[in-house]
Amino acid sequence: RLLAVAPTFALLLAACGSLHYDLSSVPIPISAKPAEPGAHVDPLHIESKNVLWVHGLFGQSEPDVTALVTEAAAGYDRIAGFRVVQSGSFHDWLLTHLSATLVRMKTVRIEGQLVRDE
């Protein structure tokens, strides 16, 4: 009986768990490697929300990672140390449970280093 419940529980935990984005249209190079020591670097920190409405029946509101990165990178030559992380904060958990899981929310964090080559 427990084995029958496990897949359902796993699906509920994975809900709102994937984030789709394509960085090919960002006009500057992006790398997961950190910037070289001595490079002129500014931090990149962007937060947004990924929301699943009524178990996906009314859609999903995903952040436009490409547009957010393109806007933040204006005036820079490249992005280093790039990471996109999706996780649940206490406020996300609280909203999800107060709405009886009809609204599932996760926080999306885009982090990296904006580099100017001089």
Coordinates of N, CA and C in Angstrom, one line a residue:
R1 N 0.8 -1.2 0.0 CA 0.0 0.0 0.0 C 0.9 1.3 0.0
L2 N 1.9 1.2 0.8 CA 2.8 2.4 0.8 C 3.5 2.6 -0.6
L3 N 3.8 1.6 -1.3 CA 4.4 1.7 -2.6 C 3.4 2.4 -3.6
A4 N 2.1 2.3 -3.4 CA 1.2 3.0 -4.3 C 1.1 4.5 -4.0
V5 N 1.4 4.9 -2.8 CA 1.4 6.3 -2.4 C 2.7 7.0 -2.8
A6 N 3.8 6.3 -2.8 CA 5.1 6.9 -3.0 C 5.2 7.7 -4.3
P7 N 4.7 7.1 -5.5 CA 4.8 7.9 -6.7 C 4.0 9.2 -6.7
T8 N 2.8 9.2 -6.1 CA 2.0 10.4 -6.0 C 2.7 11.4 -5.1
F9 N 3.3 11.0 -4.0 CA 4.0 11.9 -3.2 C 5.2 12.5 -3.9
A10 N 5.9 11.7 -4.7 CA 7.0 12.2 -5.4 C 6.6 13.2 -6.5
L11 N 5.5 13.0 -7.1 CA 5.0 14.0 -8.1 C 4.6 15.3 -7.4
L12 N 4.0 15.3 -6.3 CA 3.7 16.5 -5.5 C 4.9 17.3 -5.2
L13 N 6.0 16.6 -4.8 CA 7.2 17.2 -4.4 C 7.9 17.9 -5.6
A14 N 7.7 17.2 -6.8 CA 8.4 17.7 -8.0 C 7.6 18.8 -8.7
A15 N 6.4 19.0 -8.3 CA 5.6 20.1 -9.0 C 6.3 21.4 -9.0
C16 N 6.2 22.1 -10.0 CA 6.8 23.4 -10.2 C 8.3 23.2 -10.0
G17 N 8.8 22.1 -10.4 CA 10.2 21.8 -10.2 C 11.1 22.0 -11.4
S18 N 10.6 22.2 -12.5 CA 11.4 22.4 -13.7 C 11.3 23.9 -14.2
L19 N 12.3 24.3 -14.8 CA 12.4 25.7 -15.3 C 13.0 25.6 -16.7
H20 N 12.3 26.1 -17.7 CA 12.9 26.1 -19.1 C 13.3 27.4 -19.5
Y21 N 14.5 27.5 -20.1 CA 15.1 28.7 -20.6 C 16.1 28.4 -21.7
D22 N 16.3 29.4 -22.6 CA 17.3 29.2 -23.6 C 18.1 30.5 -23.7
L23 N 19.4 30.4 -23.5 CA 20.2 31.6 -23.4 C 20.9 31.9 -24.7
S24 N 20.5 31.2 -25.8 CA 21.2 31.4 -27.1 C 21.0 32.8 -27.7
S25 N 20.0 33.5 -27.3 CA 19.7 34.9 -27.8 C 20.3 36.0 -27.0
V26 N 20.9 35.7 -25.9 CA 21.6 36.7 -25.1 C 22.8 37.2 -25.9
P27 N 23.0 38.5 -26.1 CA 24.0 39.0 -27.0 C 25.5 38.9 -26.5
I28 N 25.7 38.4 -25.3 CA 27.1 38.3 -24.8 C 27.3 36.9 -24.3
P29 N 28.6 36.5 -24.3 CA 28.9 35.1 -23.9 C 28.6 34.9 -22.4
I30 N 28.2 33.7 -22.1 CA 27.8 33.3 -20.7 C 28.6 32.0 -20.4
S31 N 29.2 32.0 -19.2 CA 30.0 30.9 -18.8 C 29.7 30.6 -17.3
A32 N 29.7 29.3 -17.0 CA 29.6 28.9 -15.6 C 30.9 29.0 -14.8
K33 N 32.0 29.2 -15.5 CA 33.3 29.4 -14.8 C 33.4 30.7 -14.2
P34 N 34.0 30.8 -13.0 CA 34.2 32.2 -12.4 C 35.1 33.1 -13.2
A35 N 34.9 34.4 -13.0 CA 35.8 35.3 -13.7 C 37.2 35.2 -13.3
E36 N 38.1 35.6 -14.1 CA 39.5 35.6 -13.8 C 39.8 36.6 -12.7
P37 N 40.8 36.2 -11.8 CA 41.2 37.2 -10.8 C 41.7 38.5 -11.4
G38 N 41.3 39.6 -10.8 CA 41.6 40.9 -11.3 C 40.7 41.5 -12.4
A39 N 39.7 40.7 -12.8 CA 38.8 41.3 -13.8 C 37.8 42.2 -13.1
H40 N 37.3 43.2 -13.9 CA 36.3 44.1 -13.3 C 35.0 43.4 -13.3
V41 N 34.5 43.1 -12.1 CA 33.3 42.3 -11.9 C 32.3 43.0 -11.1
D42 N 31.0 42.9 -11.5 CA 29.9 43.4 -10.7 C 29.0 42.1 -10.4
P43 N 28.4 42.0 -9.3 CA 27.5 40.9 -9.0 C 26.2 40.9 -9.8
L44 N 25.8 39.8 -10.2 CA 24.5 39.6 -10.8 C 23.6 38.8 -9.9
H45 N 22.5 39.5 -9.4 CA 21.5 38.8 -8.5 C 20.1 39.2 -9.0
I46 N 19.4 38.3 -9.5 CA 18.0 38.5 -9.9 C 17.1 37.5 -9.2
E47 N 16.0 37.9 -8.7 CA 15.0 37.0 -8.1 C 13.7 37.1 -8.8
S48 N 13.1 36.0 -9.1 CA 11.7 36.0 -9.7 C 11.0 34.8 -9.1
K49 N 9.7 34.7 -9.6 CA 8.9 33.6 -9.1 C 8.4 32.7 -10.2
N50 N 8.4 31.4 -9.9 CA 7.8 30.4 -10.8 C 6.5 29.9 -10.1
V51 N 5.4 30.1 -10.8 CA 4.1 29.8 -10.1 C 3.3 28.8 -11.0
L52 N 2.8 27.7 -10.3 CA 2.0 26.7 -11.0 C 0.6 26.9 -10.5
W53 N -0.3 27.2 -11.4 CA -1.7 27.6 -11.0 C -2.6 26.3 -11.1
V54 N -3.3 26.0 -10.0 CA -4.2 24.9 -9.9 C -3.7 23.6 -10.6
H55 N -2.5 23.2 -10.1 CA -1.9 21.9 -10.5 C -1.6 22.0 -12.0
G56 N -1.4 23.1 -12.6 CA -1.0 23.3 -14.0 C -2.2 23.4 -14.9
L57 N -3.5 23.2 -14.4 CA -4.6 23.3 -15.2 C -4.8 24.7 -15.8
F58 N -4.4 25.7 -15.0 CA -4.6 27.1 -15.5 C -3.2 27.7 -15.9
G59 N -2.2 26.8 -16.1 CA -1.0 27.3 -16.6 C 0.1 27.4 -15.6
Q60 N 1.2 27.9 -16.0 CA 2.4 28.1 -15.2 C 3.0 29.5 -15.6
S61 N 3.3 30.3 -14.6 CA 4.0 31.6 -14.8 C 5.5 31.4 -14.5
E62 N 6.2 31.3 -15.6 CA 7.7 31.2 -15.4 C 8.4 32.5 -15.7
P63 N 9.4 32.8 -15.0 CA 10.2 34.0 -15.4 C 10.9 33.9 -16.7
D64 N 11.0 35.0 -17.4 CA 11.7 35.0 -18.7 C 13.2 35.2 -18.4
V65 N 13.9 34.1 -18.2 CA 15.3 34.2 -17.8 C 16.1 34.9 -18.8
T66 N 15.8 34.6 -20.1 CA 16.6 35.3 -21.2 C 16.5 36.8 -21.2
A67 N 15.2 37.3 -21.0 CA 15.0 38.7 -21.0 C 15.6 39.3 -19.7
L68 N 15.5 38.7 -18.6 CA 16.0 39.2 -17.4 C 17.6 39.3 -17.4
V69 N 18.2 38.3 -18.0 CA 19.7 38.3 -18.1 C 20.1 39.3 -19.1
T70 N 19.4 39.4 -20.3 CA 19.8 40.4 -21.3 C 19.7 41.8 -20.7
E71 N 18.6 42.1 -20.0 CA 18.5 43.4 -19.4 C 19.5 43.8 -18.4
A72 N 19.8 42.8 -17.5 CA 20.9 43.0 -16.5 C 22.3 43.2 -17.1
A73 N 22.5 42.5 -18.2 CA 23.9 42.5 -18.8 C 24.2 43.6 -19.7
A74 N 23.2 44.5 -19.9 CA 23.4 45.7 -20.8 C 24.7 46.5 -20.3
G75 N 25.6 46.7 -21.2 CA 26.8 47.5 -20.9 C 28.0 46.6 -20.4
Y76 N 27.8 45.3 -20.3 CA 28.9 44.4 -19.9 C 29.3 43.6 -21.1
D77 N 30.5 43.0 -21.0 CA 31.1 42.2 -22.1 C 30.8 40.8 -22.0
R78 N 30.6 40.2 -20.8 CA 30.3 38.8 -20.7 C 29.8 38.6 -19.2
I79 N 29.3 37.3 -19.1 CA 28.8 36.9 -17.7 C 29.6 35.6 -17.4
A80 N 30.1 35.6 -16.2 CA 30.9 34.5 -15.6 C 30.2 34.0 -14.4
G81 N 30.5 32.8 -14.0 CA 30.0 32.2 -12.8 C 28.4 32.1 -12.8
F82 N 27.9 31.9 -14.0 CA 26.4 31.9 -14.1 C 25.7 30.7 -13.5
R83 N 24.7 30.9 -12.7 CA 23.9 29.9 -12.1 C 22.4 30.3 -12.1
V84 N 21.5 29.4 -12.3 CA 20.1 29.6 -12.1 C 19.6 28.5 -11.1
V85 N 19.1 28.9 -10.0 CA 18.7 28.0 -8.9 C 17.2 28.3 -8.6
Q86 N 16.5 27.2 -8.5 CA 15.0 27.3 -8.1 C 14.8 26.6 -6.8
S87 N 14.3 27.3 -5.8 CA 14.1 26.7 -4.5 C 12.8 27.3 -3.9
G88 N 12.4 26.7 -2.8 CA 11.3 27.3 -2.1 C 11.7 28.0 -0.8
S89 N 11.2 29.2 -0.6 CA 11.5 29.9 0.6 C 10.3 29.6 1.6
F90 N 10.4 30.2 2.8 CA 9.4 30.0 3.8 C 8.1 30.6 3.2
H91 N 8.2 31.8 2.6 CA 7.0 32.5 2.1 C 6.4 31.7 1.0
D92 N 7.2 31.1 0.1 CA 6.6 30.2 -1.0 C 5.9 29.1 -0.4
W93 N 6.5 28.4 0.6 CA 5.9 27.3 1.3 C 4.5 27.7 2.0
L94 N 4.6 28.9 2.6 CA 3.4 29.3 3.3 C 2.2 29.6 2.3
L95 N 2.5 30.3 1.2 CA 1.5 30.6 0.2 C 1.0 29.3 -0.4
T96 N 1.9 28.4 -0.7 CA 1.4 27.1 -1.3 C 0.5 26.4 -0.3
H97 N 0.8 26.3 0.9 CA -0.1 25.6 1.9 C -1.3 26.3 2.3
L98 N -1.3 27.7 2.3 CA -2.5 28.4 2.6 C -3.5 28.4 1.5
S99 N -3.0 28.2 0.3 CA -3.9 28.0 -0.9 C -4.3 26.6 -1.1
A100 N -4.1 25.7 -0.2 CA -4.4 24.3 -0.3 C -3.7 23.7 -1.5
T101 N -2.5 24.1 -1.8 CA -1.7 23.7 -3.0 C -2.3 24.1 -4.3
L102 N -3.3 24.9 -4.4 CA -3.8 25.4 -5.7 C -2.9 26.3 -6.4
V103 N -2.0 27.0 -5.6 CA -1.0 27.9 -6.1 C 0.3 27.3 -5.6
R104 N 1.2 26.9 -6.4 CA 2.5 26.4 -6.0 C 3.6 27.4 -6.5
M105 N 4.3 27.8 -5.5 CA 5.3 28.9 -5.8 C 6.7 28.5 -5.5
K106 N 7.7 28.8 -6.3 CA 9.1 28.6 -6.1 C 9.8 30.0 -6.4
T107 N 10.9 30.2 -5.7 CA 11.7 31.4 -6.0 C 12.9 31.0 -7.0
V108 N 13.0 31.8 -8.0 CA 14.1 31.5 -9.0 C 15.1 32.6 -8.8
R109 N 16.4 32.1 -8.6 CA 17.5 33.0 -8.4 C 18.5 32.9 -9.5
I110 N 18.8 34.0 -10.2 CA 19.8 34.0 -11.2 C 21.0 34.8 -10.7
E111 N 22.1 34.1 -10.7 CA 23.3 34.6 -10.0 C 24.5 34.5 -11.0
G112 N 25.4 35.4 -10.8 CA 26.7 35.3 -11.6 C 27.5 36.6 -11.4
Q113 N 28.4 36.8 -12.3 CA 29.3 37.9 -12.3 C 29.3 38.6 -13.7
L114 N 28.9 39.9 -13.6 CA 28.9 40.7 -14.8 C 30.3 41.2 -15.0
V115 N 30.9 41.0 -16.2 CA 32.3 41.3 -16.4 C 32.5 42.3 -17.5
R116 N 33.3 43.3 -17.2 CA 33.7 44.3 -18.2 C 35.2 44.1 -18.6
D117 N 35.5 43.8 -19.8 CA 36.8 43.6 -20.3 C 37.4 45.0 -20.5
E118 N 38.5 45.3 -19.9 CA 39.1 46.7 -20.1 C 40.4 46.6 -20.9

